[in-house]
Coordinates of N, CA and C in Angstrom, one line a residue:
X1 N 0.9 -1.2 0.0 CA 0.0 0.0 0.0 C 0.9 1.2 0.0
X2 N 0.5 2.2 -0.9 CA 1.3 3.4 -0.9 C 0.9 4.3 0.2
X3 N 1.9 5.0 0.8 CA 1.6 6.0 1.8 C 2.0 7.4 1.3
X4 N 1.2 8.4 1.7 CA 1.6 9.8 1.3 C 2.9 10.2 1.8
X5 N 3.7 10.7 1.0 CA 5.1 11.2 1.4 C 4.9 12.4 2.2
X6 N 5.7 12.5 3.3 CA 5.7 13.7 4.1 C 6.4 14.8 3.4
X7 N 6.0 16.0 3.7 CA 6.6 17.2 3.2 C 7.8 17.6 4.0
X8 N 8.6 18.5 3.6 CA 9.7 18.9 4.4 C 9.3 19.3 5.8
X9 N 8.1 19.8 6.0 CA 7.6 20.3 7.3 C 7.2 19.1 8.2
X10 N 7.2 17.9 7.6 CA 6.8 16.7 8.3 C 5.4 16.4 8.2
X11 N 4.5 17.2 7.6 CA 3.1 16.9 7.4 C 2.8 16.3 6.1
X12 N 1.8 15.4 6.0 CA 1.5 14.8 4.8 C 0.8 15.8 3.9
X13 N 0.7 15.4 2.6 CA 0.1 16.3 1.6 C -1.4 16.6 2.0
X14 N -2.1 15.6 2.5 CA -3.5 15.8 2.8 C -3.6 16.7 4.0
X15 N -2.7 16.6 5.0 CA -2.7 17.5 6.1 C -2.5 18.9 5.7
X16 N -1.5 19.1 4.8 CA -1.2 20.5 4.3 C -2.4 21.0 3.5
X17 N -3.1 20.2 2.7 CA -4.3 20.7 2.0 C -5.4 21.1 3.0
X18 N -5.6 20.3 4.0 CA -6.6 20.6 5.0 C -6.2 21.9 5.7
X19 N -5.0 22.1 6.0 CA -4.5 23.3 6.7 C -4.7 24.5 5.8
X20 N -4.5 24.3 4.5 CA -4.7 25.5 3.6 C -6.2 25.8 3.5
X21 N -7.0 24.9 3.5 CA -8.5 25.2 3.5 C -8.9 25.9 4.8
X22 N -8.3 25.4 5.9 CA -8.6 26.1 7.2 C -8.2 27.6 7.1
X23 N -7.0 27.8 6.5 CA -6.5 29.2 6.4 C -7.4 30.0 5.6
X24 N -7.9 29.5 4.4 CA -8.8 30.3 3.6 C -10.2 30.5 4.3
X25 N -10.6 29.5 5.0 CA -11.8 29.8 5.8 C -11.7 30.9 6.8
X26 N -10.5 30.9 7.5 CA -10.3 32.0 8.5 C -10.2 33.3 7.8
X27 N -9.7 33.3 6.5 CA -9.6 34.6 5.8 C -11.0 35.0 5.2
X28 N -12.0 34.2 5.4 CA -13.3 34.6 4.9 C -13.5 34.3 3.5
X29 N -12.7 33.4 2.9 CA -12.9 33.1 1.5 C -13.3 31.7 1.3
X30 N -14.5 31.5 0.7 CA -15.0 30.1 0.5 C -15.4 29.9 -0.9
X31 N -15.1 30.8 -1.8 CA -15.4 30.7 -3.3 C -14.1 30.9 -4.1
X32 N -14.1 30.3 -5.2 CA -13.1 30.6 -6.2 C -13.7 31.7 -7.1
X33 N -12.9 32.6 -7.6 CA -13.4 33.7 -8.3 C -12.9 33.7 -9.8
X34 N -13.4 32.7 -10.5 CA -13.2 32.7 -11.9 C -14.4 33.4 -12.6
X35 N -14.6 33.1 -13.9 CA -15.7 33.8 -14.6 C -17.0 33.4 -13.9
X36 N -17.1 32.2 -13.4 CA -18.3 31.8 -12.8 C -18.0 31.4 -11.3
X37 N -18.6 32.0 -10.4 CA -18.3 31.7 -9.0 C -18.8 30.4 -8.6
X38 N -18.0 29.6 -7.9 CA -18.4 28.3 -7.4 C -18.1 28.2 -6.0
X39 N -18.9 27.5 -5.2 CA -18.8 27.3 -3.8 C -17.9 26.1 -3.6
X40 N -16.8 26.3 -2.8 CA -15.9 25.2 -2.5 C -16.3 24.6 -1.1
X41 N -16.5 25.4 -0.2 CA -16.6 25.0 1.2 C -17.9 24.9 1.8
X42 N -18.9 25.7 1.3 CA -20.2 25.7 1.9 C -21.2 24.8 1.2
X43 N -22.1 24.3 1.9 CA -23.1 23.4 1.3 C -24.0 24.2 0.4
X44 N -24.7 23.5 -0.4 CA -25.7 24.1 -1.3 C -26.8 24.7 -0.5
X45 N -26.8 26.1 -0.3 CA -27.8 26.7 0.6 C -29.2 26.5 0.1
X46 N -29.4 26.6 -1.2 CA -30.8 26.5 -1.7 C -31.4 25.1 -1.4
X47 N -30.5 24.1 -1.5 CA -31.0 22.8 -1.2 C -31.3 22.6 0.2
X48 N -30.4 23.2 1.1 CA -30.6 23.1 2.5 C -31.9 23.8 2.9
X49 N -32.1 25.1 2.4 CA -33.3 25.8 2.7 C -34.6 25.1 2.2
X50 N -34.5 24.5 1.0 CA -35.6 23.8 0.5 C -36.0 22.6 1.4
X51 N -34.9 21.9 1.8 CA -35.2 20.8 2.6 C -35.8 21.1 3.9
X52 N -35.3 22.2 4.6 CA -35.8 22.6 5.9 C -37.2 23.1 5.7
X53 N -37.5 23.8 4.6 CA -38.9 24.3 4.4 C -39.9 23.2 4.2
X54 N -39.4 22.1 3.6 CA -40.3 20.9 3.4 C -40.6 20.2 4.7
X55 N -39.5 20.2 5.6 CA -39.7 19.5 6.8 C -40.4 20.3 7.9
X56 N -40.5 21.6 7.7 CA -41.1 22.5 8.7 C -42.6 22.6 8.5
X57 N -43.4 22.3 9.5 CA -44.8 22.3 9.3 C -45.3 23.8 9.1
X58 N -46.3 24.0 8.2 CA -46.8 25.3 7.9 C -47.6 25.8 9.1
X59 N -47.3 27.1 9.4 CA -48.0 27.7 10.5 C -49.5 28.0 10.1
X60 N -50.4 27.7 11.0 CA -51.8 28.1 10.6 C -52.0 29.6 10.6
X61 N -52.7 30.0 9.6 CA -52.9 31.5 9.5 C -53.9 31.9 10.5
X62 N -53.6 33.1 11.1 CA -54.5 33.6 12.1 C -55.6 34.4 11.4
X63 N -56.9 34.1 11.7 CA -58.0 34.8 11.0 C -58.3 36.0 11.8
X64 N -58.5 37.1 11.0 CA -58.8 38.4 11.6 C -60.2 38.3 12.2
X65 N -60.3 38.8 13.4 CA -61.6 38.8 14.1 C -62.7 39.5 13.2
X66 N -63.9 39.0 13.2 CA -65.0 39.7 12.5 C -65.3 41.0 13.1
X67 N -65.6 42.0 12.3 CA -65.9 43.3 12.8 C -67.2 43.3 13.6
X68 N -67.3 44.1 14.7 CA -68.5 44.0 15.5 C -69.7 44.6 14.7
X69 N -70.9 44.1 14.9 CA -72.0 44.6 14.2 C -72.2 46.1 14.5
X70 N -72.8 46.9 13.6 CA -73.0 48.3 13.8 C -73.9 48.5 15.0
X71 N -73.6 49.5 15.8 CA -74.5 49.9 16.9 C -75.8 50.3 16.4
X72 N -76.9 49.7 17.0 CA -78.2 50.0 16.5 C -78.7 51.3 17.1
X73 N -79.2 52.2 16.3 CA -79.7 53.5 16.7 C -81.0 53.3 17.6
X74 N -81.0 53.8 18.8 CA -82.2 53.6 19.6 C -82.1 52.4 20.4
X75 N -81.1 51.5 20.2 CA -81.0 50.3 21.0 C -82.1 49.3 20.6
X76 N -82.5 48.5 21.6 CA -83.5 47.4 21.3 C -84.9 48.1 20.9
X77 N -85.3 47.7 19.7 CA -86.6 48.4 19.3 C -87.8 48.0 20.1
X78 N -87.7 46.9 20.8 CA -88.8 46.5 21.7 C -89.0 47.5 22.9
X79 N -87.9 48.3 23.1 CA -88.0 49.3 24.2 C -88.4 50.7 23.7
X80 N -88.6 50.8 22.4 CA -89.0 52.2 21.9 C -90.4 52.5 22.4
X81 N -90.6 53.8 22.7 CA -91.9 54.3 23.2 C -93.0 54.0 22.2
X82 N -94.1 53.5 22.7 CA -95.3 53.2 21.8 C -96.3 54.3 21.7
X83 N -96.1 55.4 22.4 CA -97.0 56.5 22.3 C -96.2 57.7 21.8
X84 N -96.9 58.5 21.0 CA -96.2 59.6 20.3 C -95.6 60.7 21.2
X85 N -96.3 61.2 22.2 CA -95.7 62.2 23.1 C -94.4 61.6 23.8
X86 N -94.5 60.4 24.2 CA -93.3 59.8 24.9 C -92.2 59.6 23.9
X87 N -92.5 59.2 22.6 CA -91.5 59.1 21.6 C -90.8 60.4 21.3
X88 N -91.6 61.5 21.2 CA -91.0 62.8 20.9 C -89.9 63.1 21.9
X89 N -90.2 62.9 23.2 CA -89.2 63.2 24.2 C -88.0 62.3 24.2
X90 N -88.3 61.0 24.0 CA -87.3 60.0 23.9 C -86.3 60.3 22.7
X91 N -86.9 60.6 21.6 CA -86.2 60.9 20.4 C -85.2 62.1 20.6
X92 N -85.7 63.1 21.3 CA -84.9 64.3 21.4 C -83.8 64.1 22.5
X93 N -84.0 63.3 23.5 CA -83.0 63.3 24.6 C -82.4 62.0 24.9
X94 N -82.8 60.9 24.4 CA -82.2 59.6 24.8 C -80.8 59.5 24.2
X95 N -79.8 59.1 25.0 CA -78.4 59.0 24.4 C -78.2 58.0 23.4
X96 N -79.1 57.0 23.2 CA -78.9 55.9 22.2 C -79.2 56.4 20.8
X97 N -79.8 57.6 20.6 CA -80.2 58.0 19.3 C -79.0 58.4 18.5
X98 N -78.0 59.1 19.1 CA -76.8 59.5 18.4 C -75.6 59.6 19.4
X99 N -74.4 60.0 18.9 CA -73.3 60.1 19.7 C -73.0 61.5 20.1
X100 N -74.0 62.4 20.0 CA -73.8 63.8 20.4 C -73.4 64.6 19.2
X101 N -73.1 65.8 19.4 CA -72.6 66.7 18.3 C -72.6 68.1 18.8
X102 N -72.2 69.0 17.8 CA -72.0 70.4 18.2 C -73.4 71.2 18.2
X103 N -74.4 70.6 17.6 CA -75.7 71.2 17.5 C -76.7 70.6 18.5
X104 N -77.6 71.3 19.0 CA -78.6 70.8 20.0 C -79.6 69.8 19.3
X105 N -80.1 68.9 20.1 CA -81.2 68.1 19.5 C -82.5 68.9 19.5
X106 N -83.4 68.6 18.6 CA -84.6 69.3 18.4 C -85.7 68.3 18.3
X107 N -86.8 68.5 19.0 CA -87.9 67.6 19.0 C -88.8 67.8 17.8
X108 N -89.4 66.8 17.3 CA -90.5 67.0 16.3 C -91.7 67.7 16.9
X109 N -92.5 68.2 16.0 CA -93.7 68.9 16.5 C -94.9 68.5 15.8
X110 N -96.0 68.5 16.6 CA -97.3 68.1 16.0 C -98.0 67.0 16.8
X111 N -99.2 66.7 16.3 CA -100.0 65.7 17.0 C -100.3 64.5 16.1
X112 N -100.7 63.4 16.6 CA -101.0 62.2 15.8 C -102.2 62.4 14.9
X113 N -102.2 61.6 13.8 CA -103.2 61.6 12.8 C -103.5 63.0 12.1
X114 N -102.4 63.6 11.7 CA -102.5 64.9 10.9 C -102.9 64.6 9.5
X115 N -103.3 65.7 8.8 CA -103.5 65.6 7.4 C -102.2 65.4 6.6
X116 N -101.1 65.9 7.1 CA -99.8 65.9 6.4 C -98.7 65.7 7.4
X117 N -97.8 64.8 7.1 CA -96.5 64.7 7.8 C -95.4 65.2 6.9
X118 N -94.7 66.2 7.3 CA -93.5 66.7 6.6 C -92.2 66.1 7.3
X119 N -91.4 65.5 6.5 CA -90.2 64.9 7.0 C -89.0 65.5 6.3
X120 N -88.1 66.1 7.1 CA -86.8 66.6 6.5 C -85.7 65.8 7.1
X121 N -84.5 65.9 6.5 CA -83.4 65.1 6.9 C -82.9 65.5 8.3
X122 N -82.8 66.8 8.6 CA -82.2 67.3 9.8 C -82.7 68.6 10.1
X123 N -82.6 69.1 11.4 CA -83.0 70.5 11.7 C -82.1 71.5 10.9
X124 N -82.6 72.7 10.9 CA -81.8 73.8 10.3 C -80.6 74.1 11.3
X125 N -79.6 74.8 10.7 CA -78.4 75.0 11.5 C -78.6 75.8 12.8
X126 N -79.6 76.7 12.8 CA -79.8 77.6 13.9 C -81.0 77.1 14.8
X127 N -81.6 76.0 14.4 CA -82.7 75.5 15.2 C -82.2 75.1 16.7
X128 N -83.1 75.4 17.6 CA -82.8 75.0 19.0 C -84.1 74.6 19.7
X129 N -85.0 75.5 19.8 CA -86.3 75.3 20.5 C -87.3 74.5 19.6
X130 N -87.3 74.8 18.3 CA -88.3 74.2 17.5 C -87.7 73.9 16.1
X131 N -88.3 72.9 15.5 CA -87.8 72.4 14.2 C -88.2 73.3 13.1
X132 N -87.3 73.6 12.2 CA -87.5 74.5 11.0 C -87.9 75.9 11.4
X133 N -87.1 76.5 12.2 CA -87.4 77.9 12.7 C -86.7 79.0 11.9
X134 N -86.0 78.6 10.8 CA -85.3 79.5 9.9 C -86.0 79.6 8.6
X135 N -85.2 79.9 7.5 CA -85.7 80.2 6.2 C -86.4 78.9 5.6
X136 N -85.9 77.7 5.9 CA -86.6 76.5 5.4 C -88.0 76.4 6.0
X137 N -88.1 76.8 7.3 CA -89.4 76.7 7.9 C -90.4 77.8 7.3
X138 N -89.8 78.9 6.9 CA -90.7 80.0 6.3 C -91.1 79.5 4.9
X139 N -90.3 78.8 4.2 CA -90.7 78.2 2.9 C -91.8 77.3 3.1
X140 N -91.7 76.4 4.1 CA -92.8 75.4 4.4 C -94.1 76.2 4.8
X141 N -94.0 77.2 5.6 CA -95.2 77.9 6.0 C -95.9 78.6 4.8
X142 N -95.1 79.2 3.9 CA -95.7 79.8 2.7 C -96.3 78.7 1.8
X143 N -95.7 77.6 1.7 CA -96.3 76.5 0.9 C -97.6 76.0 1.5
X144 N -97.7 75.9 2.8 CA -98.9 75.4 3.5 C -100.0 76.5 3.3
X145 N -99.6 77.7 3.4 CA -100.6 78.8 3.3 C -101.2 78.8 1.9
X146 N -100.4 78.6 0.9 CA -100.8 78.6 -0.5 C -101.7 77.3 -0.7
X147 N -101.4 76.3 0.0 CA -102.2 75.0 -0.2 C -103.5 75.0 0.6
X148 N -103.6 76.0 1.5 CA -104.8 76.1 2.3 C -104.8 75.1 3.4
X149 N -103.6 74.7 3.9 CA -103.5 73.8 5.0 C -103.1 74.5 6.3
X150 N -103.9 74.4 7.4 CA -103.6 75.0 8.6 C -102.3 74.4 9.3
X151 N -101.5 75.2 9.9 CA -100.3 74.7 10.5 C -100.5 73.6 11.5
X152 N -101.6 73.6 12.3 CA -101.9 72.6 13.3 C -102.4 71.3 12.7
X153 N -102.5 71.3 11.4 CA -102.9 70.0 10.7 C -101.7 69.3 10.1
X154 N -100.5 69.9 10.4 CA -99.2 69.4 9.9 C -98.3 68.9 11.0
X155 N -97.7 67.8 10.8 CA -96.7 67.3 11.7 C -95.4 67.4 11.1
X156 N -94.4 67.9 11.8 CA -93.0 68.1 11.2 C -92.0 67.3 12.0
X157 N -91.3 66.5 11.3 CA -90.3 65.6 11.9 C -89.1 65.6 11.1
X158 N -88.0 65.1 11.7 CA -86.7 65.0 11.0 C -86.1 63.6 11.2
X159 N -85.4 63.2 10.2 CA -84.7 61.9 10.4 C -83.7 61.9 11.5
X160 N -82.8 63.0 11.5 CA -81.8 63.2 12.5 C -82.3 64.2 13.5
X161 N -82.0 64.0 14.7 CA -82.5 65.0 15.7 C -81.7 66.2 15.9
X162 N -80.5 66.3 15.3 CA -79.7 67.5 15.4 C -79.1 67.8 14.0
X163 N -78.8 69.1 13.7 CA -78.1 69.5 12.5 C -76.8 68.7 12.4
X164 N -76.6 68.1 11.3 CA -75.4 67.2 11.1 C -74.8 67.4 9.8
X165 N -73.7 68.2 9.7 CA -73.0 68.4 8.4 C -72.5 67.1 7.8
X166 N -72.8 66.9 6.6 CA -72.3 65.7 5.8 C -72.6 64.4 6.6
X167 N -73.8 64.0 6.9 CA -74.0 62.8 7.6 C -73.7 61.6 6.7
X168 N -73.3 60.5 7.3 CA -73.0 59.2 6.6 C -74.3 58.4 6.5
X169 N -75.0 58.6 5.4 CA -76.3 58.0 5.2 C -76.3 56.5 5.1
X170 N -75.2 56.0 4.4 CA -75.1 54.5 4.3 C -74.9 53.9 5.7
X171 N -74.0 54.6 6.5 CA -73.8 54.1 7.8 C -75.0 54.2 8.7
X172 N -75.8 55.2 8.5 CA -77.0 55.4 9.3 C -78.0 54.3 8.9
X173 N -78.1 54.0 7.6 CA -79.1 53.0 7.2 C -78.7 51.6 7.8
X174 N -77.3 51.4 7.8 CA -76.9 50.1 8.4 C -77.1 50.0 9.9
X175 N -77.2 51.2 10.5 CA -77.4 51.2 12.0 C -78.9 51.3 12.4
X176 N -79.8 51.2 11.3 CA -81.2 51.1 11.6 C -82.0 52.4 11.7
X177 N -81.5 53.5 11.1 CA -82.2 54.8 11.1 C -83.5 54.7 10.4
X178 N -83.6 53.8 9.3 CA -84.8 53.6 8.6 C -85.9 53.0 9.5
X179 N -85.5 52.0 10.3 CA -86.5 51.4 11.2 C -87.1 52.4 12.2
X180 N -86.2 53.2 12.7 CA -86.6 54.2 13.7 C -87.6 55.2 13.0
X181 N -87.3 55.6 11.8 CA -88.2 56.5 11.1 C -89.5 55.9 10.8
X182 N -89.5 54.6 10.4 CA -90.8 53.9 10.2 C -91.6 53.8 11.4
X183 N -90.9 53.6 12.6 CA -91.7 53.6 13.8 C -92.3 54.9 14.1
X184 N -91.5 56.0 13.9 CA -92.0 57.3 14.1 C -93.2 57.6 13.2
X185 N -93.1 57.3 12.0 CA -94.3 57.5 11.1 C -95.5 56.7 11.5
X186 N -95.3 55.5 12.0 CA -96.4 54.6 12.4 C -97.1 55.3 13.6
X187 N -96.3 55.9 14.5 CA -97.0 56.6 15.7 C -97.7 57.8 15.2
X188 N -97.2 58.5 14.2 CA -97.9 59.8 13.8 C -99.2 59.4 13.0
X189 N -99.1 58.4 12.2 CA -100.2 57.9 11.4 C -100.9 59.0 10.6
X190 N -100.1 59.7 9.7 CA -100.7 60.8 8.9 C -101.5 60.3 7.7
X191 N -102.2 61.2 7.1 CA -102.9 60.8 5.9 C -102.0 60.9 4.7
X192 N -101.1 61.8 4.7 CA -100.1 61.9 3.6 C -98.7 62.2 4.2
X193 N -97.7 61.9 3.4 CA -96.3 62.2 3.8 C -95.6 62.9 2.7
X194 N -95.0 64.0 3.1 CA -94.2 64.8 2.2 C -92.7 64.8 2.7
X195 N -91.8 64.3 1.9 CA -90.4 64.3 2.3 C -89.6 65.3 1.5
X196 N -88.6 65.9 2.2 CA -87.7 66.9 1.5 C -86.3 66.3 1.7
X197 N -85.7 65.9 0.7 CA -84.3 65.3 0.7 C -84.2 64.0 0.1
X198 N -83.2 63.8 -0.8 CA -83.1 62.6 -1.6 C -82.7 61.3 -0.8
X199 N -82.3 61.5 0.4 CA -81.9 60.4 1.3 C -83.0 59.8 2.1
X200 N -84.2 60.5 2.1 CA -85.3 60.0 2.9 C -86.1 58.9 2.3
X201 N -86.5 59.0 1.0 CA -87.4 57.9 0.4 C -86.7 56.5 0.5
X202 N -85.4 56.3 0.3 CA -84.9 55.0 0.5 C -85.1 54.4 1.9
X203 N -85.1 55.3 2.9 CA -85.4 54.9 4.3 C -86.8 54.4 4.5
X204 N -87.7 54.8 3.6 CA -89.1 54.4 3.7 C -89.4 53.2 2.7
X205 N -88.3 52.7 2.1 CA -88.5 51.6 1.2 C -88.6 51.9 -0.3
X206 N -88.2 53.1 -0.7 CA -88.2 53.5 -2.1 C -87.0 52.9 -2.8
X207 N -87.2 52.4 -4.0 CA -86.1 51.9 -4.8 C -85.3 53.1 -5.3
X208 N -84.0 53.2 -4.9 CA -83.2 54.4 -5.2 C -82.9 54.5 -6.7
X209 N -83.0 53.3 -7.4 CA -82.7 53.4 -8.9 C -83.8 54.1 -9.6
X210 N -85.0 54.3 -9.0 CA -86.1 54.9 -9.7 C -86.2 56.4 -9.3
X211 N -85.2 56.9 -8.6 CA -85.2 58.3 -8.3 C -85.9 58.7 -6.9
X212 N -85.4 59.8 -6.4 CA -85.9 60.1 -5.0 C -87.3 60.7 -5.0
X213 N -87.8 61.3 -6.2 CA -89.0 62.0 -6.2 C -90.2 61.1 -6.7
X214 N -90.0 59.8 -6.6 CA -91.0 58.8 -7.0 C -92.2 58.9 -6.1
X215 N -93.4 59.0 -6.7 CA -94.6 59.0 -5.9 C -94.9 57.5 -5.6
X216 N -95.1 57.2 -4.3 CA -95.4 55.8 -3.9 C -96.1 55.8 -2.6
X217 N -96.4 54.7 -2.1 CA -97.0 54.6 -0.8 C -96.1 54.0 0.2
X218 N -96.2 54.4 1.4 CA -95.4 53.9 2.5 C -96.3 52.8 3.2
X219 N -95.9 51.6 3.2 CA -96.7 50.5 3.8 C -96.1 50.1 5.1
X220 N -96.9 50.2 6.2 CA -96.4 49.9 7.5 C -97.6 49.4 8.4
X221 N -97.4 48.2 8.9 CA -98.3 47.6 9.8 C -99.8 47.6 9.3
X222 N -99.8 47.2 8.0 CA -101.1 47.1 7.3 C -101.7 48.4 6.8
X223 N -101.0 49.5 7.0 CA -101.5 50.8 6.5 C -100.7 51.2 5.3
X224 N -101.3 51.9 4.3 CA -100.6 52.4 3.1 C -100.9 53.9 3.0
X225 N -99.8 54.6 3.1 CA -99.9 56.1 3.2 C -99.2 56.7 1.9
X226 N -99.9 57.5 1.2 CA -99.3 58.2 0.0 C -98.1 59.0 0.4
X227 N -97.0 59.0 -0.4 CA -95.8 59.7 -0.1 C -95.4 60.4 -1.4
X228 N -95.0 61.7 -1.2 CA -94.3 62.5 -2.2 C -92.9 62.9 -1.8
X229 N -91.9 62.4 -2.5 CA -90.6 62.8 -2.2 C -90.0 63.8 -3.2
X230 N -89.4 64.9 -2.7 CA -88.9 65.9 -3.5 C -87.5 66.2 -3.0
X231 N -86.8 67.2 -3.7 CA -85.5 67.6 -3.3 C -85.5 68.3 -2.0
X232 N -84.3 68.6 -1.5 CA -84.2 69.2 -0.2 C -84.7 70.6 -0.1
X233 N -85.0 71.1 1.0 CA -85.4 72.5 1.2 C -84.3 73.5 0.8
X234 N -83.1 73.3 1.2 CA -82.0 74.2 0.7 C -82.0 74.3 -0.8
X235 N -82.2 73.1 -1.5 CA -82.3 73.2 -3.0 C -83.4 74.0 -3.5
X236 N -84.6 73.9 -2.9 CA -85.7 74.7 -3.3 C -85.5 76.2 -3.0
X237 N -84.9 76.5 -1.9 CA -84.6 77.9 -1.6 C -83.7 78.5 -2.6
X238 N -82.8 77.8 -3.1 CA -81.8 78.3 -4.1 C -82.3 78.5 -5.5
X239 N -83.4 77.8 -5.8 CA -83.8 77.7 -7.2 C -85.3 78.0 -7.4
X240 N -85.7 79.1 -8.0 CA -87.1 79.3 -8.3 C -87.7 78.3 -9.2
X241 N -87.0 77.8 -10.3 CA -87.6 76.8 -11.2 C -87.9 75.5 -10.4
X242 N -87.0 75.2 -9.4 CA -87.3 74.0 -8.6 C -88.5 74.1 -7.8
X243 N -88.7 75.3 -7.2 CA -89.9 75.6 -6.5 C -91.2 75.5 -7.3
X244 N -91.1 76.0 -8.6 CA -92.2 75.9 -9.5 C -92.5 74.4 -9.8
X245 N -91.5 73.6 -10.1 CA -91.7 72.2 -10.4 C -92.3 71.5 -9.2
X246 N -91.8 71.8 -8.0 CA -92.3 71.2 -6.8 C -93.8 71.5 -6.6
X247 N -94.2 72.8 -6.8 CA -95.6 73.2 -6.7 C -96.5 72.5 -7.7
X248 N -96.0 72.3 -8.9 CA -96.8 71.6 -9.9 C -97.0 70.1 -9.5
X249 N -95.9 69.5 -8.9 CA -96.0 68.1 -8.5 C -97.0 68.0 -7.3
X250 N -96.9 69.0 -6.4 CA -97.8 69.0 -5.3 C -99.3 69.1 -5.7
X251 N -99.6 69.9 -6.7 CA -100.9 70.1 -7.2 C -101.4 68.7 -7.8
X252 N -100.5 68.1 -8.6 CA -100.9 66.9 -9.2 C -101.1 65.8 -8.1
X253 N -100.3 65.8 -7.1 CA -100.4 64.8 -6.1 C -101.6 64.9 -5.2
X254 N -101.9 66.2 -4.9 CA -103.1 66.4 -4.0 C -104.4 66.3 -4.8
X255 N -104.4 66.6 -6.1 CA -105.6 66.5 -6.9 C -105.9 65.0 -7.1
X256 N -104.9 64.2 -7.1 CA -105.1 62.8 -7.3 C -105.7 62.1 -6.1

């Protein structure tokens, strides 16, 4: 058997080669640097990583918790007042109706079973003691006078109890503002309903694809009440042609 010849230093060729590799390792060199780099001393890292990834069990994904359901306006509907005077006070002052705001809450006004119920989206900016105490209210008063309707024959209510700049109507619908409005209308039990504002008819069940001013009936607890939906009072105040169109629609609606 042949034996490796010792070098002049006394070490075999294999020992000298191993010592040279150790020296290069200590120098931080583990590749040769030709045109194509090759690894001399390290294992194939991609194969090692692939093998470890295959052997490592996959972590179960954490599912994000479901968002909480929207807070219902007014709380449990079974606790809503069943008499109109009590509802008016509850609507104006109960903390479950909204989260507060910079403007004061304003109570609806009127008695049950009126000839007409007027519904607006919100009180006027300067309302405090009574609903529609500013220019929008004066427009309503003039319209009623022209129509020959006494003020005490009209109930005036609002969807929101306080003036609210840029309300989130989609969020309000999801929180049940439409159910609260329907309950309010049911307690009032008017002969007709006139709404001012394009966001109100959908709360009463109108198909938004057919437009906000669609004449239809509000069906609630076996009753069917004629409804006329028109643009908002601020829009009518700004535009004489819109007031003329509204008056024409009013005449057609009441003549029918």
